Amino acid sequence: MTYLAKPKLHHPTLPKNKLGYTRRDYEGKVSTLCAGCGHDSISAALIQAFWELDVEPHRVAKLSGIGCSSKTPDYFLGNSHGFNTVHGRMPSVLTGANLANRDLIYLGVSGDGDSASIGLGQFAHVMRRGVNMTYILENNGVYGLTKGQFSATADMGSKSKRGQVNTDSAVDTISLALIMGASFVARSFSGDKAQLVPLIKAAIAHQGAAFIDVISPCVAFNNHPGSTKSYDYIREHNEAVNRLDFWPSREAITIDYSEGGLIEVPQHDGSILKLRKLDADYDPRDRIVALEHVARAAEKGEVLTGLLYVHAEAQDLHAHLNTYAVPLNKLGEKELCPGAGVLEKINAALR
Amino acid sequence: MQKTDTGNPDYFHKVVDCQWACPAHTPVPEYIRLIAAGRYADAYMVNWESNVFPGILGRTCDRPCEPACRRGRVEEGGGAKPEPVAICRLKRVAADNKGDVRALMPKPAAKKNGKRIACVGAGPASLTVARDLAPLGYSVTVFDRDKRAGGMIWSQIPRFRLPLEVIDEEVGYILDLGVELKAGVEITSMKKLLAEGWDAIFVGSGAPRGRDLDIPGRKEAAAHIHIGIDWLSSVSFGHVSHIGKRVIVLGGGNTAMDCCRTSRRLGGEDVKVIVRSGFEEMKASPWEKEDAQHEGIPILNYLVPKAFTHENGRLTGVGFEKVKAVYDAKGRRSLVPTGEPEQHYECDDVLVAVGQENAFPWIERDCGIELDRHGLPVLDKATLRATLPNVFFGGDSAFGPKNIIWAVAHGHEAAVSIDKLLNGEDLRQRPAPQTSLVSQKMGIHEWSYHNEIALDRRFKVPWRDVNQTLKNIKVEVELGFDPATGFKEAERCLNCDVQTVFTGKLCIECDACADICPMDCISVTPNGEEAELRARLRAPANNKAQDLYVSEPLKTTRVLVKDEDVCLHCGLCAERCPTGAWDMQKFLLEMTHAGPGCRRPQKLAA
Ligand SMILES: Cc1cc2nc3c(=O)[nH]c(=O)nc-3n(C[C@H](O)[C@H](O)[C@H](O)COP(=O)(O)OP(=O)(O)OC[C@H]3O[C@@H](n4cnc5c(N)ncnc54)[C@H](O)[C@@H]3O)c2cc1C
Ligand SMILES: Cc1ncc(C[n+]2csc(CCOP(=O)(O)OP(=O)(O)O)c2C)c(N)n1
Ligand code: SF4
Ligand code: SF4
Ligand code: SF4
Ligand SMILES: [Mg+2]
C-alpha cells in the first residue's frame, strides 16, 4: 500500500473512451492491500474492462463480502454504487438488489474464504438462480485478511507459510459453478491481464450468472514454495484452453480470423466472443465436456484457465420469475399501491 | 534491446533533464530541495560550486534547463500549456535569502604554487577560471580595459534587470580569493603578453563588435543611428542618459530587447522593435519579449529595413520591405518580398541590434594563434586549447556570442586544462564527473524526499509597477519570489534526480508497479527491437530523446521496460513493489573542477 493518493497527472497520450473518460476516471481510492497483492491487479483489470466497454460508472453496483478481496471495490470505480456486505452473504444481497433494479450492472467481488468457506451455500444458490451478474472470486487459497489460514480452496497437500500441510480436500469453485447452473464460467490469473480483461468484458456482456475464478496470489501469506497459489506455481502449471477476444458488436470486429481453430459465440446483447482454441478438443459450449476437462486437468495438477463454459442463450432470474421490467425505484405510488380493489382480486384468486 | 547500463554516468544524468541541459551541469533538484527546506545558504553554495554566479544567473540566465524540465512534459493541459519549474528564479530565491555566506567560501591559498596565469577580460569566463585556479595556489591576474570587473554582465545587461550590488557581491567573492584585477588595462598585443612569460594565458575577451547595417542613408543620418551594444555600454558607463521620443530598434535578439526597454527609460515614448523574421523565430527568449511588451513596446515582424530616411542630415525614419516566410521541401525558411508597397516608420533615433561578432585586433596574425576564416580561434573543443600549447579561450571569444552560463562552463573546462597542463598531464584525458547513488528509503512508505506531487501551476514572479520602473533605469523590474511562493514553486520540482533503480533478480512479475504508475511508464513485456518495443508499451514511448530503461530477462523471459520520458519520480512503483525490486535512489552528479580530483591518481610515495 501507500499513504499517498495517486497523483492526478497522467500520460499525455492517455486515450479517452466513447464517453470522454480516461482509464484514470475509473479508478477508486488508493488501495490499502499489501504491496504486490494479486487482488490489486484484478482491480486494475476491472478498471481496464469497464473503461473499454464505455460503461458509465454510475450504472455499476459493486457488492462484496468480507476479506482483502472484498475490500477491493473501494479501489476501483469510485463513482459506482457499492455495498460491502456480511461475510459470505454477498450473493443474497446482490440477488435482492438485482431483483429490485435490473437496470444496473451487477459486479460481485468475493474471496475464496468468503465464497467457498463461510459462503458456500450462498455461492451455490446465486448460481442456480441464474442472477444476471459478474461474480469475481479472487482466489488465493487463504484467509488473507485474518493472517493466512487455509481456506476451502487450498489444495490438499499444499503447505502453509509456516510449513503446515493442508489435509482437507479443496472445494473446486469452477466445477461447483458448472454443476449449479452458472451460464458463463471462466478461470484466469491475476498476473495475466491479456487473458483476464477480455474475460471480464465478456462476463459483463453475458446476460446471466457469469463466474470468473481468478487465481490471485497472496504475497503476504501464500506465495512461498509449497503453495499451489503462488506466482511461480501458477505460471508453471497454467494451461490455457483458449484465448478470448471480446467484440461489443459484429461491426466492431477488426481482426482477420481466417485461420482455423476458432469458435464464435454470439451473445444475447449482440456482442461476439471469438475464442482461439489452444486445446483442439476443447469446446466451451458443452458443459459436460467442460466438467470432465476440469476434473482431468486437476488430476494432472494443471490449472485450467480460459473461458471454460458459456451458454449463449442463458436466461436470468427475471426471466424465470417473469418479473416486471421497470425497477422498483422508478414505479410511482399508484403502481406500487394499486388499492384495496386489486388486493381483493388477488385474495379472491387465492381462495 | 540490451539491458540498460546504469553504470554509465550519462544514463541517470540524462534523466535529470535540467542538469543534463545546463552547460555547467548544476545539480538543480538538489538545490531546489534545499530551498524547500529553507536552507538557502546551502542551496546557494550548491549553485555557487557549479555556476559561480547564482545571484546574477538567478536574474539573467538564458535558462536552457527550463525548456528541458520534465514538468513541461507532464502537466495536464487544463487549457493552459504545461510549464517548467521556475528553476532560474528559484536560484534567485536562494541568493536573496542566503544571509552571509562568506564563511562558506573557499579561503585564498595559504601558499602560492609559483605558477602565473593571465586572463584577458574580466567577464564570467575569465572570472570562473580565476575562481577555480586561485584557491589551488595559482597566481591569477585578470586584465580588463573597463574600470570594473564583470564584462558584459555589467556593461551590457541593464541595471533594471540586474542591480550593481549583485554583480559586485559575486565578483567580490572571486576577487577575495586573492585574484589580482588589473582594471582599466587594455591588452593591445598578444605577442607582448606572451613575452611576459605567463605559465598559461586564458582569453576571455568576449565578442565585442556589434554588426552594422549598411543600407542607404546610414552615413548621412549617422548622428542618430547607434550600434546597440555600444549604446548599451555607453548607458552603463554613464556616457549616455537620453534618447529621442520616437525610437526604432532593429533586430530581434536579447540586445534588441535590452535596447528597447532601456530607451523607454531614457526618454523614449514611442519605442518599437522591428524585426525581419516572424515573432516565433525571434532570437530573444519568450520571457524577454513578454517583458518588452509589458512595457508597452510593440514588436513588428516580417519587415526588412531598406533605407534610413533623412532631411538636412537629420534622421527622419526607416523604410521597410514587407516579407513573408516561405519554406522549401526541406523545411528551410526563406523570406520573400510580398510585393506590398514599402512601409515607412518615422523616428528620432535608431538602435541597430542585428548581431555581434568576434574581433581580435590585438592578436597578431603571426603570433602562433591561428584564427579561422570567421575570425574565430582554432581550438580543440574538449580542452579549449588554441594552437599555442599554453593559450586557452572560453566564453564568447571561443565560439562566438553565447551567454553567461556557457562562459562559466568554458571557464571550468579551461581551468581543468590549465591545471592538468601545469601538472604535466595529458589534457585530453578529461576527468569523469563524481557520482553517487543512495537509497532514499526510510521506512515502508517513507522516503527522505517529498514524493507527493504538487499540482500547482507555475507561479509568476511579481513585477514592480510599470509606472515606477519606467521612471528610473536603476529600479529593478522583477521583485523575485517571496520565501512562501519560493517554497511552493520549489514543491513543483519532481526530484528527477531521485532515480527509479531496478533489480531484476528480485522481481516476481506481480505487475503492482505497472498498475500503480500514474503515468503508465512501466511495462512487463516480451523483449524486442527498440522501435517496435516503444510502440507497444503500456503507453507509447514517442519521445525518442528519452531513454527506455530495460531490465535483464525476468523469470518468464519477459523484460521490465520503463519509459523515462514522463516519470514523476513519485516512488509509487517502489512503494508498491513487494520485493524491493524497485528502489528510489538519489543520483548526485558533480562535475570535476580543477584541482587534485581532475588529475591522475598520484602514486603514493614509497
Ligand atoms: C545586450 C546584451 C544582453 C545580454 N543579456 C544576457 C542575459 O540576460 N543572460 C545571459 O546569459 N547572457 C546575456 N548576454 C550575453 C553575455 O553577456 C555574454 O555571453 C557573456 O558576458 C560572455 O562572457 P565572456 O566572459 O565570454 O565575455 P564578456 O562578458 O564579453 O567579457 C569580456 C571582457 O573582456 C574585456 N576585453 C576585451 N578585449 C580586451 C582587451 N584586449 N584587453 C582587456 N580587456 C578586454 C571587455 O572589456 C569585457 O569586459 C547579453 C549580451 C548582450 C550584448
Ligand atoms: C461472520 C464472520 N466470520 C469470520 C470473520 C473473520 N474473517 C474476516 S475475513 C475472513 C476470511 C476472508 O478470506 P477470503 O474471502 O479468502 O479473503 P482474502 O482476505 O483472502 O482475500 C474471515 C474468516 C468475519 N469477518 N465474519
Ligand atoms: S494479506 Fe494477502 S490477500 Fe490480503 S492484501 Fe496482503 S497480499 Fe493481499
Ligand atoms: S516513480 Fe514509478 S510510479 Fe512514479 S511515475 Fe515514475 S515509474 Fe511511475
Ligand atoms: S512491483 Fe516489483 S516485483 Fe512486482 S512487477 Fe514491479 S518490480 Fe516486479
Ligand atoms: Mg482468500
PDB file of C-alpha atoms in Angstrom, chain A residues 33-34 36-44 68-70 72 109-112 136-144 151 153 187-192 196 212-223 227-232 234 303 305, chain B residues 510 515:
ATOM      1  CA  LEU A  33      -3.724  -4.007   0.460  1.00  0.00           C
ATOM      2  CA  CYS A  34      -0.195  -5.373   0.764  1.00  0.00           C
ATOM      3  CA  GLY A  36       2.163  -6.887  -4.711  1.00  0.00           C
ATOM      4  CA  CYS A  37      -1.207  -8.433  -3.827  1.00  0.00           C
ATOM      5  CA  GLY A  38      -2.832 -10.149  -6.792  1.00  0.00           C
ATOM      6  CA  HIS A  39      -6.138  -8.521  -5.857  1.00  0.00           C
ATOM      7  CA  ASP A  40      -4.771  -5.104  -6.871  1.00  0.00           C
ATOM      8  CA  SER A  41      -4.000  -6.458 -10.341  1.00  0.00           C
ATOM      9  CA  ILE A  42      -7.577  -7.702 -10.626  1.00  0.00           C
ATOM     10  CA  SER A  43      -8.803  -4.223  -9.697  1.00  0.00           C
ATOM     11  CA  ALA A  44      -6.617  -2.841 -12.476  1.00  0.00           C
ATOM     12  CA  CYS A  68      -8.971  -8.434   1.488  1.00  0.00           C
ATOM     13  CA  SER A  69     -10.622  -9.331  -1.812  1.00  0.00           C
ATOM     14  CA  SER A  70     -13.942  -7.983  -0.649  1.00  0.00           C
ATOM     15  CA  THR A  72     -11.191  -4.032  -3.283  1.00  0.00           C
ATOM     16  CA  VAL A 109     -16.452  -9.438  -5.675  1.00  0.00           C
ATOM     17  CA  SER A 110     -15.525 -12.135  -3.228  1.00  0.00           C
ATOM     18  CA  GLY A 111     -12.698 -14.240  -1.865  1.00  0.00           C
ATOM     19  CA  ASP A 112     -12.188 -17.949  -1.566  1.00  0.00           C
ATOM     20  CA  ILE A 136     -15.323 -12.413  -9.449  1.00  0.00           C
ATOM     21  CA  LEU A 137     -13.749 -14.754  -6.948  1.00  0.00           C
ATOM     22  CA  GLU A 138     -10.254 -13.570  -6.016  1.00  0.00           C
ATOM     23  CA  ASN A 139      -8.801 -16.922  -5.114  1.00  0.00           C
ATOM     24  CA  ASN A 140      -5.613 -17.054  -3.048  1.00  0.00           C
ATOM     25  CA  GLY A 141      -6.195 -20.254  -1.069  1.00  0.00           C
ATOM     26  CA  VAL A 142      -6.040 -18.461   2.286  1.00  0.00           C
ATOM     27  CA  TYR A 143      -7.898 -16.066   4.519  1.00  0.00           C
ATOM     28  CA  GLY A 144      -5.630 -13.166   3.765  1.00  0.00           C
ATOM     29  CA  SER A 151      -9.308 -21.533   3.026  1.00  0.00           C
ATOM     30  CA  THR A 153      -9.916 -23.765  -1.919  1.00  0.00           C
ATOM     31  CA  ARG A 187     -10.775 -19.149 -14.732  1.00  0.00           C
ATOM     32  CA  SER A 188      -7.870 -16.762 -15.014  1.00  0.00           C
ATOM     33  CA  PHE A 189      -4.787 -15.463 -13.229  1.00  0.00           C
ATOM     34  CA  SER A 190      -4.249 -12.016 -11.768  1.00  0.00           C
ATOM     35  CA  GLY A 191      -0.807 -11.940 -13.393  1.00  0.00           C
ATOM     36  CA  ASP A 192      -2.206 -12.309 -16.925  1.00  0.00           C
ATOM     37  CA  LEU A 196      -8.307 -11.598 -17.777  1.00  0.00           C
ATOM     38  CA  ILE A 212     -14.722 -15.959 -13.013  1.00  0.00           C
ATOM     39  CA  ASP A 213     -12.385 -17.681 -10.596  1.00  0.00           C
ATOM     40  CA  VAL A 214      -9.210 -15.604 -10.623  1.00  0.00           C
ATOM     41  CA  ILE A 215      -6.152 -17.118  -9.001  1.00  0.00           C
ATOM     42  CA  SER A 216      -4.690 -14.178  -7.132  1.00  0.00           C
ATOM     43  CA  PRO A 217      -1.525 -14.777  -5.096  1.00  0.00           C
ATOM     44  CA  CYS A 218      -1.428 -13.521  -1.526  1.00  0.00           C
ATOM     45  CA  VAL A 219       2.111 -12.138  -1.294  1.00  0.00           C
ATOM     46  CA  ALA A 220       1.973 -11.940   2.467  1.00  0.00           C
ATOM     47  CA  PHE A 221       0.798 -15.467   3.338  1.00  0.00           C
ATOM     48  CA  ASN A 222       0.692 -17.726   0.319  1.00  0.00           C
ATOM     49  CA  ASN A 223       3.495 -17.008  -2.134  1.00  0.00           C
ATOM     50  CA  SER A 227       1.977 -23.209  -2.059  1.00  0.00           C
ATOM     51  CA  THR A 228      -0.168 -24.036  -5.094  1.00  0.00           C
ATOM     52  CA  LYS A 229      -1.429 -20.457  -5.370  1.00  0.00           C
ATOM     53  CA  SER A 230       1.909 -18.649  -5.708  1.00  0.00           C
ATOM     54  CA  TYR A 231       3.037 -16.580  -8.711  1.00  0.00           C
ATOM     55  CA  ASP A 232       5.638 -19.170  -9.592  1.00  0.00           C
ATOM     56  CA  ILE A 234       0.566 -20.758 -11.303  1.00  0.00           C
ATOM     57  CA  VAL A 303      -4.674 -25.229 -13.549  1.00  0.00           C
ATOM     58  CA  THR A 305      -7.674 -21.288 -17.491  1.00  0.00           C
TER      59      THR A 305
ATOM     60  CA  CYS B 510       3.316  -9.198  -9.993  1.00  0.00           C
ATOM     61  CA  ASP B 515      -0.664  -0.941 -12.193  1.00  0.00           C
TER      62      ASP B 515
END
